[in-house]
C-alpha positions as CSV (number, residue, x, y, z in Angstrom):
1,M,-34.6,32.2,-20.1
2,E,-34.1,31.2,-16.4
3,N,-31.2,32.8,-14.6
4,Y,-30.2,35.1,-17.5
5,G,-33.2,37.3,-18.1
6,L,-32.6,37.0,-21.8
7,D,-35.3,37.0,-24.5
8,I,-33.8,34.2,-26.5
9,T,-36.6,34.4,-29.1
10,R,-34.6,37.3,-30.6
11,L,-31.4,35.3,-30.9
12,R,-30.2,32.6,-33.3
13,A,-27.3,30.2,-32.8
14,W,-25.1,27.9,-34.9
15,S,-22.2,25.6,-34.4
16,G,-19.5,25.0,-37.0
17,Y,-16.0,24.2,-38.0
18,Y,-13.8,24.1,-41.1
19,A,-14.0,20.9,-43.1
20,N,-10.2,21.3,-43.7
21,D,-8.5,19.8,-40.6
22,A,-5.4,22.0,-41.0
23,K,-7.6,25.1,-40.9
24,V,-9.3,23.9,-37.7
25,R,-6.0,23.1,-36.0
26,A,-4.7,26.5,-36.9
27,S,-7.7,28.2,-35.3
28,A,-8.6,28.8,-31.6
29,S,-11.8,26.8,-31.9
30,G,-13.5,25.8,-35.1
31,G,-12.3,28.7,-37.3
32,G,-15.5,30.7,-37.1
33,A,-13.9,34.1,-37.1
34,T,-11.8,33.3,-40.1
35,A,-14.8,31.8,-42.0
36,I,-16.8,35.0,-41.4
37,A,-13.9,37.3,-42.4
38,E,-13.1,35.3,-45.5
39,A,-16.8,35.6,-46.6
40,F,-16.9,39.3,-45.8
41,I,-13.9,40.1,-47.9
42,K,-15.1,37.9,-50.8
43,N,-18.8,38.9,-50.8
44,K,-18.6,42.6,-49.8
45,S,-15.0,43.5,-50.8
46,G,-14.9,44.7,-47.2
47,F,-12.2,45.6,-44.7
48,V,-11.7,43.5,-41.6
49,F,-10.4,44.9,-38.3
50,G,-9.0,42.5,-35.7
51,A,-6.3,41.9,-33.1
52,A,-2.9,40.7,-34.1
53,F,0.5,40.2,-32.4
54,T,3.3,42.6,-33.2
55,R,6.3,41.1,-34.9
56,D,8.1,40.5,-31.7
57,F,5.0,39.0,-30.1
58,K,5.4,41.4,-27.1
59,D,2.2,43.4,-27.8
60,V,-1.2,43.0,-29.4
61,V,-2.6,45.7,-31.8
62,Y,-5.5,46.1,-34.1
63,K,-4.9,45.7,-37.8
64,C,-6.9,46.5,-40.9
65,I,-7.0,43.5,-43.3
66,E,-7.9,43.8,-46.9
67,T,-7.2,40.4,-48.4
68,R,-7.9,36.8,-47.4
69,E,-4.2,36.0,-47.5
70,E,-3.6,38.6,-44.6
71,L,-6.2,37.0,-42.3
72,S,-3.6,34.6,-40.9
73,L,-2.4,37.6,-38.9
74,L,-5.6,37.6,-36.9
75,K,-5.7,33.9,-36.2
76,G,-5.6,32.6,-32.6
77,S,-6.7,33.9,-29.2
78,K,-5.1,36.9,-27.6
79,Y,-5.8,36.9,-23.8
80,V,-4.4,40.4,-23.4
81,Y,-5.9,43.9,-24.0
82,S,-5.0,45.3,-27.3
83,T,-3.8,48.7,-28.6
84,K,-6.4,50.6,-30.6
85,K,-3.9,52.6,-32.8
86,E,-2.3,51.7,-36.1
87,S,0.8,53.2,-37.7
88,V,0.0,55.4,-40.7
89,P,2.1,57.8,-42.7
90,G,2.8,60.8,-40.5
91,G,2.2,59.0,-37.2
92,K,-0.4,56.9,-35.5
93,E,-4.2,57.0,-36.0
94,T,-6.9,55.3,-33.8
95,I,-8.6,52.3,-35.3
96,F,-11.9,54.0,-34.7
97,S,-11.0,57.0,-36.8
98,I,-9.8,54.7,-39.6
99,I,-13.1,52.8,-39.5
100,E,-15.1,56.1,-39.5
101,D,-13.2,57.2,-42.6
102,K,-13.9,54.0,-44.5
103,L,-17.6,54.1,-43.6
104,K,-17.7,57.8,-44.8
105,H,-16.4,56.6,-48.2
106,G,-19.0,53.9,-48.5
107,K,-16.8,51.0,-47.7
108,S,-18.0,47.9,-45.8
109,V,-16.3,47.3,-42.5
110,L,-16.2,44.2,-40.2
111,M,-14.9,44.8,-36.7
112,I,-13.9,41.7,-34.6
113,G,-13.1,42.4,-31.0
114,L,-14.1,42.1,-27.4
115,G,-17.5,43.4,-26.3
116,C,-15.9,46.5,-24.7
117,D,-14.1,47.2,-27.9
118,I,-17.3,47.0,-29.9
119,G,-19.1,49.1,-27.3
120,A,-16.4,51.8,-27.5
121,L,-16.6,51.8,-31.3
122,N,-20.3,52.1,-31.3
123,L,-20.2,55.1,-28.9
124,Y,-17.4,56.8,-30.9
125,L,-19.4,56.5,-34.2
126,H,-22.6,57.6,-32.5
127,R,-20.8,60.8,-31.2
128,K,-19.4,61.4,-34.7
129,R,-22.9,60.8,-36.2
130,A,-21.4,58.4,-38.6
131,D,-23.5,56.4,-41.0
132,I,-23.1,52.8,-39.8
133,A,-25.2,51.1,-42.5
134,N,-22.1,49.3,-43.8
135,L,-20.6,48.4,-40.3
136,Y,-20.8,44.8,-39.1
137,T,-19.6,43.8,-35.7
138,V,-18.5,40.5,-34.1
139,E,-17.6,40.2,-30.4
140,L,-15.6,37.3,-28.9
141,I,-17.3,35.7,-25.9
142,C,-14.8,36.9,-23.3
143,N,-13.5,35.9,-19.8
144,G,-11.7,39.2,-19.4
145,P,-8.1,39.8,-20.7
146,T,-5.0,40.4,-18.7
147,Y,-2.6,43.3,-19.0
148,K,-0.2,44.0,-21.9
149,E,2.7,43.9,-19.6
150,V,2.0,40.3,-18.9
151,Q,2.4,39.5,-22.6
152,R,5.7,41.4,-22.8
153,Q,7.2,39.9,-19.8
154,Y,6.2,36.3,-20.7
155,I,7.8,36.6,-24.1
156,E,11.0,38.1,-22.6
157,N,11.1,35.4,-20.0
158,I,11.0,32.7,-22.7
159,E,13.7,34.5,-24.7
160,K,15.9,34.6,-21.6
161,M,15.3,30.9,-20.9
162,Y,16.3,29.8,-24.3
163,C,18.8,32.6,-25.2
164,A,16.9,33.1,-28.4
165,K,14.2,35.2,-30.1
166,V,10.6,34.1,-30.4
167,I,9.6,33.8,-34.1
168,N,6.2,32.2,-33.7
169,F,3.7,32.2,-30.8
170,S,0.3,30.8,-30.1
171,M,-1.9,31.0,-27.0
172,R,-4.1,28.0,-27.9
173,Y,-1.8,25.5,-29.7
174,K,-3.7,22.2,-30.4
175,K,-1.2,19.6,-29.4
176,C,-3.8,17.0,-28.4
177,G,-7.0,18.4,-30.0
178,W,-9.4,21.1,-28.8
179,T,-8.4,20.8,-25.2
180,P,-6.3,21.3,-23.1
181,F,-4.9,24.6,-24.4
182,Y,-1.2,24.8,-24.9
183,I,1.1,27.8,-25.2
184,Y,3.5,27.3,-28.1
185,A,6.6,29.4,-28.8
186,E,9.1,28.7,-31.6
187,L,12.5,30.3,-31.3
188,D,15.1,31.3,-33.8
189,N,17.6,28.7,-32.6
190,G,15.2,25.9,-33.5
191,Q,13.9,25.2,-29.9
192,K,10.2,25.1,-29.0
193,H,8.5,26.1,-25.7
194,I,5.3,24.2,-25.1
195,R,3.3,24.5,-21.9
196,T,-0.3,23.7,-20.9
197,F,-1.9,27.1,-20.7
198,Y,-3.3,26.9,-17.2
199,D,0.0,25.5,-15.9
200,S,1.9,28.5,-17.3
201,D,2.7,31.9,-15.7
202,Y,0.6,33.4,-18.5
203,G,-2.4,31.2,-17.7
204,Y,-2.1,32.0,-14.0
205,A,-2.1,35.8,-14.7
206,F,-5.1,35.3,-17.0
207,Q,-7.0,33.7,-14.2
208,N,-6.0,36.0,-11.4
209,Y,-5.0,39.4,-12.9
210,K,-7.6,40.7,-15.4
211,L,-8.3,44.3,-16.2
212,R,-10.2,45.7,-13.2
213,K,-13.1,46.8,-15.3
214,C,-13.6,43.1,-16.4
215,Y,-14.9,42.2,-12.9
216,N,-17.8,44.6,-13.6
217,C,-18.3,44.0,-17.3
218,Q,-21.1,46.1,-18.8
219,F,-21.4,44.1,-22.0
220,R,-23.1,40.9,-20.9
221,G,-26.5,39.3,-21.3
222,E,-28.9,41.7,-23.0
223,K,-26.2,44.4,-23.2
224,H,-24.0,42.7,-25.9
225,P,-23.2,45.5,-28.3
226,A,-22.3,43.4,-31.4
227,D,-24.3,42.0,-34.2
228,L,-22.8,38.5,-33.6
229,A,-21.1,36.8,-30.6
230,L,-18.5,34.1,-31.3
231,G,-16.9,31.6,-29.0
232,D,-16.2,27.9,-28.4
233,C,-19.2,25.6,-28.7
234,W,-18.6,24.0,-25.3
235,G,-20.8,21.1,-24.5
236,M,-20.1,19.4,-27.8
237,K,-18.7,15.8,-27.5
238,L,-17.9,12.7,-29.5
239,G,-21.0,11.3,-31.1
240,M,-22.9,14.6,-31.3
241,E,-23.9,15.9,-34.7
242,N,-21.4,18.6,-36.0
243,F,-18.7,17.6,-33.5
244,C,-15.1,18.0,-34.4
245,K,-12.3,16.8,-32.1
246,N,-10.1,19.8,-33.0
247,G,-12.7,22.4,-32.1
248,V,-16.2,23.8,-32.8
249,S,-17.2,27.4,-33.0
250,A,-20.4,28.8,-31.5
251,F,-22.3,31.7,-33.1
252,I,-25.0,33.8,-31.4
253,A,-26.7,36.4,-33.7
254,K,-28.4,39.3,-32.1
255,T,-29.3,41.3,-35.2
256,Q,-30.1,40.7,-38.8
257,K,-26.6,41.8,-39.7
258,G,-25.3,39.0,-37.5
259,V,-27.5,36.5,-39.2
260,E,-26.3,37.8,-42.6
261,L,-22.6,37.3,-41.5
262,V,-23.3,33.6,-40.7
263,E,-25.4,32.9,-43.7
264,D,-22.7,34.3,-46.0
265,I,-20.2,31.6,-44.8
266,D,-19.1,29.2,-47.6
267,T,-20.7,26.0,-46.4
268,L,-18.8,24.0,-49.0
269,Q,-15.7,24.8,-46.9
270,F,-17.3,25.2,-43.4
271,C,-19.6,22.6,-41.7
272,L,-22.4,24.9,-40.3
273,K,-25.5,23.8,-38.4
274,E,-28.1,25.8,-36.6
275,A,-28.1,25.1,-32.9
276,N,-30.3,25.5,-29.9
277,V,-29.8,29.0,-28.5
278,S,-30.5,28.0,-24.9
279,S,-28.0,25.1,-25.0
280,V,-25.3,27.2,-26.6
281,I,-25.7,30.0,-24.0
282,K,-25.8,27.5,-21.1
283,N,-22.5,26.0,-22.2
284,N,-21.0,29.5,-22.6
285,P,-21.8,31.1,-19.2
286,M,-19.5,34.1,-19.9
287,Y,-22.1,35.2,-22.5
288,C,-24.1,36.4,-19.4
289,N,-21.7,36.4,-16.5
290,T,-18.8,38.6,-15.5
291,A,-15.4,37.5,-14.3
292,V,-15.2,36.9,-10.6
293,D,-12.3,38.3,-8.5
294,N,-11.0,35.4,-6.5
295,G,-9.2,37.6,-4.0
296,Q,-5.7,37.4,-5.5
297,W,-5.7,40.5,-7.7
298,K,-4.2,43.0,-5.2
299,K,-1.5,40.7,-4.0
300,F,-0.6,39.7,-7.5
301,D,-0.6,43.4,-8.7
302,A,1.7,44.6,-6.0
303,I,4.3,41.8,-6.6
304,F,4.0,42.0,-10.4
305,K,4.7,45.8,-10.4
306,S,7.7,45.5,-8.1
307,K,9.2,42.1,-8.9
308,G,7.8,41.0,-12.3
309,L,5.6,38.2,-13.6
310,R,7.6,35.1,-12.5
311,T,7.9,36.2,-8.9
312,A,4.3,37.3,-8.8
313,V,3.1,33.9,-9.9
314,V,5.4,32.0,-7.5
315,Q,4.6,34.0,-4.5
316,T,0.8,34.3,-5.1
317,K,0.6,30.5,-5.9
318,R,2.4,29.7,-2.6
319,A,0.0,31.9,-0.6
320,Q,-3.0,30.2,-2.4
321,A,-1.6,26.8,-1.7
322,C,-1.3,27.6,2.0
323,K,-4.9,28.9,2.1
324,A,-6.2,25.9,0.1
325,V,-4.9,23.4,2.7
326,N,-7.7,24.3,5.0
327,D,-10.0,26.1,2.7
328,W,-11.9,23.0,1.5
329,K,-12.8,22.1,5.1
330,N,-15.1,25.1,5.3
331,K,-16.8,24.4,1.9
332,E,-19.4,22.1,0.3
333,V,-17.4,19.5,-1.6
334,V,-18.4,18.6,-5.1
335,L,-16.9,15.7,-7.1
336,W,-16.8,16.3,-10.8
337,G,-16.3,13.3,-13.1
338,I,-17.9,9.9,-12.9
339,G,-15.8,7.1,-14.2
340,K,-12.8,4.9,-13.4
341,C,-11.0,7.6,-11.4
342,F,-14.2,8.4,-9.5
343,S,-14.7,4.7,-8.5
344,E,-11.1,4.2,-7.5
345,N,-10.7,7.4,-5.4
346,L,-14.2,7.9,-3.9
347,P,-13.5,5.8,-0.8
348,K,-10.3,7.7,-0.1
349,V,-12.1,11.1,-0.5
350,K,-14.9,10.1,1.7
351,E,-12.5,9.0,4.4
352,I,-11.3,12.6,4.6
353,C,-14.4,14.7,4.0
354,G,-18.1,14.5,3.5
355,V,-19.3,14.8,-0.1
356,R,-22.8,16.0,-0.8
357,Y,-22.8,16.6,-4.6
358,I,-21.4,14.8,-7.7
359,C,-21.3,16.4,-11.2
360,D,-20.6,15.3,-14.7
361,N,-21.1,16.7,-18.2
362,D,-22.8,13.4,-19.1
363,E,-25.8,13.0,-16.7
364,S,-26.4,9.4,-17.9
365,R,-23.2,8.4,-16.1
366,K,-24.8,8.8,-12.7
367,K,-26.7,5.5,-13.3
368,S,-23.4,3.6,-13.5
369,V,-22.4,4.3,-9.8
370,D,-23.9,4.0,-6.3
371,L,-24.6,7.6,-5.3
372,Q,-24.3,6.6,-1.6
373,G,-26.5,9.4,-0.6
374,M,-24.8,12.0,-2.8
375,V,-26.9,14.3,-5.0
376,Y,-26.2,14.7,-8.8
377,I,-26.1,18.3,-9.9
378,P,-25.7,19.4,-13.6
379,P,-22.7,21.6,-14.3
380,H,-24.7,24.7,-15.1
381,D,-26.3,24.6,-11.7
382,L,-23.1,24.8,-9.8
383,R,-23.1,28.6,-9.9
384,R,-26.3,28.4,-7.7
385,L,-24.3,26.8,-4.9
386,K,-22.5,29.0,-2.4
387,N,-19.1,28.2,-0.9
388,I,-18.1,25.1,-2.8
389,F,-14.9,23.3,-3.4
390,V,-14.7,21.1,-6.6
391,I,-12.5,18.0,-6.8
392,L,-11.9,16.9,-10.4
393,M,-12.0,13.1,-10.6
394,F,-10.1,12.6,-13.8
395,E,-6.9,10.7,-14.9
396,N,-7.1,12.2,-18.4
397,I,-5.5,15.7,-18.2
398,S,-7.4,16.8,-21.4
399,Y,-10.8,16.2,-19.7
400,A,-9.6,17.9,-16.5
401,F,-8.5,21.0,-18.3
402,Q,-11.8,21.3,-20.2
403,V,-13.6,21.2,-16.9
404,V,-11.2,23.8,-15.5
405,R,-12.2,26.1,-18.3
406,Q,-15.9,25.5,-17.5
407,L,-15.3,26.3,-13.8
408,I,-13.4,29.5,-14.6
409,D,-16.1,30.6,-17.0
410,M,-18.6,30.1,-14.1
411,G,-16.5,32.1,-11.7
412,I,-15.6,29.1,-9.6
413,F,-11.9,29.1,-8.6
414,D,-11.8,26.8,-5.6
415,F,-10.9,23.4,-7.2
416,D,-8.2,20.8,-7.5
417,I,-7.4,17.6,-9.3
418,V,-8.1,14.6,-7.0
419,Y,-4.5,13.3,-6.9
420,N,-3.1,16.8,-5.9
421,W,-5.9,17.3,-3.4
422,L,-5.3,13.9,-1.7
423,Q,-1.6,14.7,-1.2
424,Y,-2.3,17.7,1.0
425,A,-5.7,17.0,2.4
426,D,-4.7,13.6,3.8
427,N,-1.8,15.2,5.6
428,T,-3.8,18.0,7.2
429,N,-7.0,16.1,8.1
């Protein structure tokens, strides 16, 4: 496969979502992880290991789940690195040793985690010479988590703001459907804290302050360690077969065990359809690419460790804004989004800068406008361009945030929404 060096003939892919709308809305995407885990417990009487928030929501730890009723603990995305220990009588035991013990006693085990978690488990069991015939693994297509201290401080900052304790928390609350992502916190005094994820302190830390090892991830492309990879089925839109406005999961099976996990899903409850592997991977660039350091990590790290999350976000954002004022002048400008906003603002944009490329998720839209010498480029080809600045031509904030996610997944961090950009660009031209 071009650009990725993958032998996709060895892979299979599917898209899917729960037929029950409430289940989809409670899941990060289409509910794929829950569907797999439910089937695993039902069909194999197996144990499921996955990440869950602690009771105070200030940390993320791995849990061993034995019943379908307990699976709600694992629901939702956790954009923070998780602890690999579990409290047991007499102290704490690593999740890996618990899994080893269950396999030793002939139990079926499903591990759901990040690629590095699965890789570490595989290495541990290999060194222990464990029999892994009953081990099944699912990795989440990952952009790289941030640090646990970010989670703790974010929750504590919310509690200070509302003078109350957080009793419910979600990283991908579906206020308006699949996108944009919202952070949702419910407090014990009845108040609710709702913020668009990428506008929050947490979202900023997630973009700019990942684990250092994530910028050189060893578990991408041909090196995926799990039987099955699971993520959002980006690229799906209204009118497509198997589309759901509240989220669709993507499945990429690497082994026969991965295929087995998908084929065991209850299709009376879950809408499942085999998909084109190339298309699914193209729309999930983090299946093959690593996170890109946008140059803010060291600055953020120093302020975060000395003054905390809020100050680190404020000061790093301020420095970024100052840099952005002139940054676009030295870059190739790309306009993303062809529609009403594009038509209305194109003359203003072209008064300020030259535009060479336009982009849209729907290639057919280029026929509706006068390109005026600009070149259309499909989204997945943007990563080929060097030194670009992307202006998002959207009025609808939901569309804008979906594109923001695509850009971040491609390692592109120099972008702005047209109305914001016009405010500072016009004043500095």
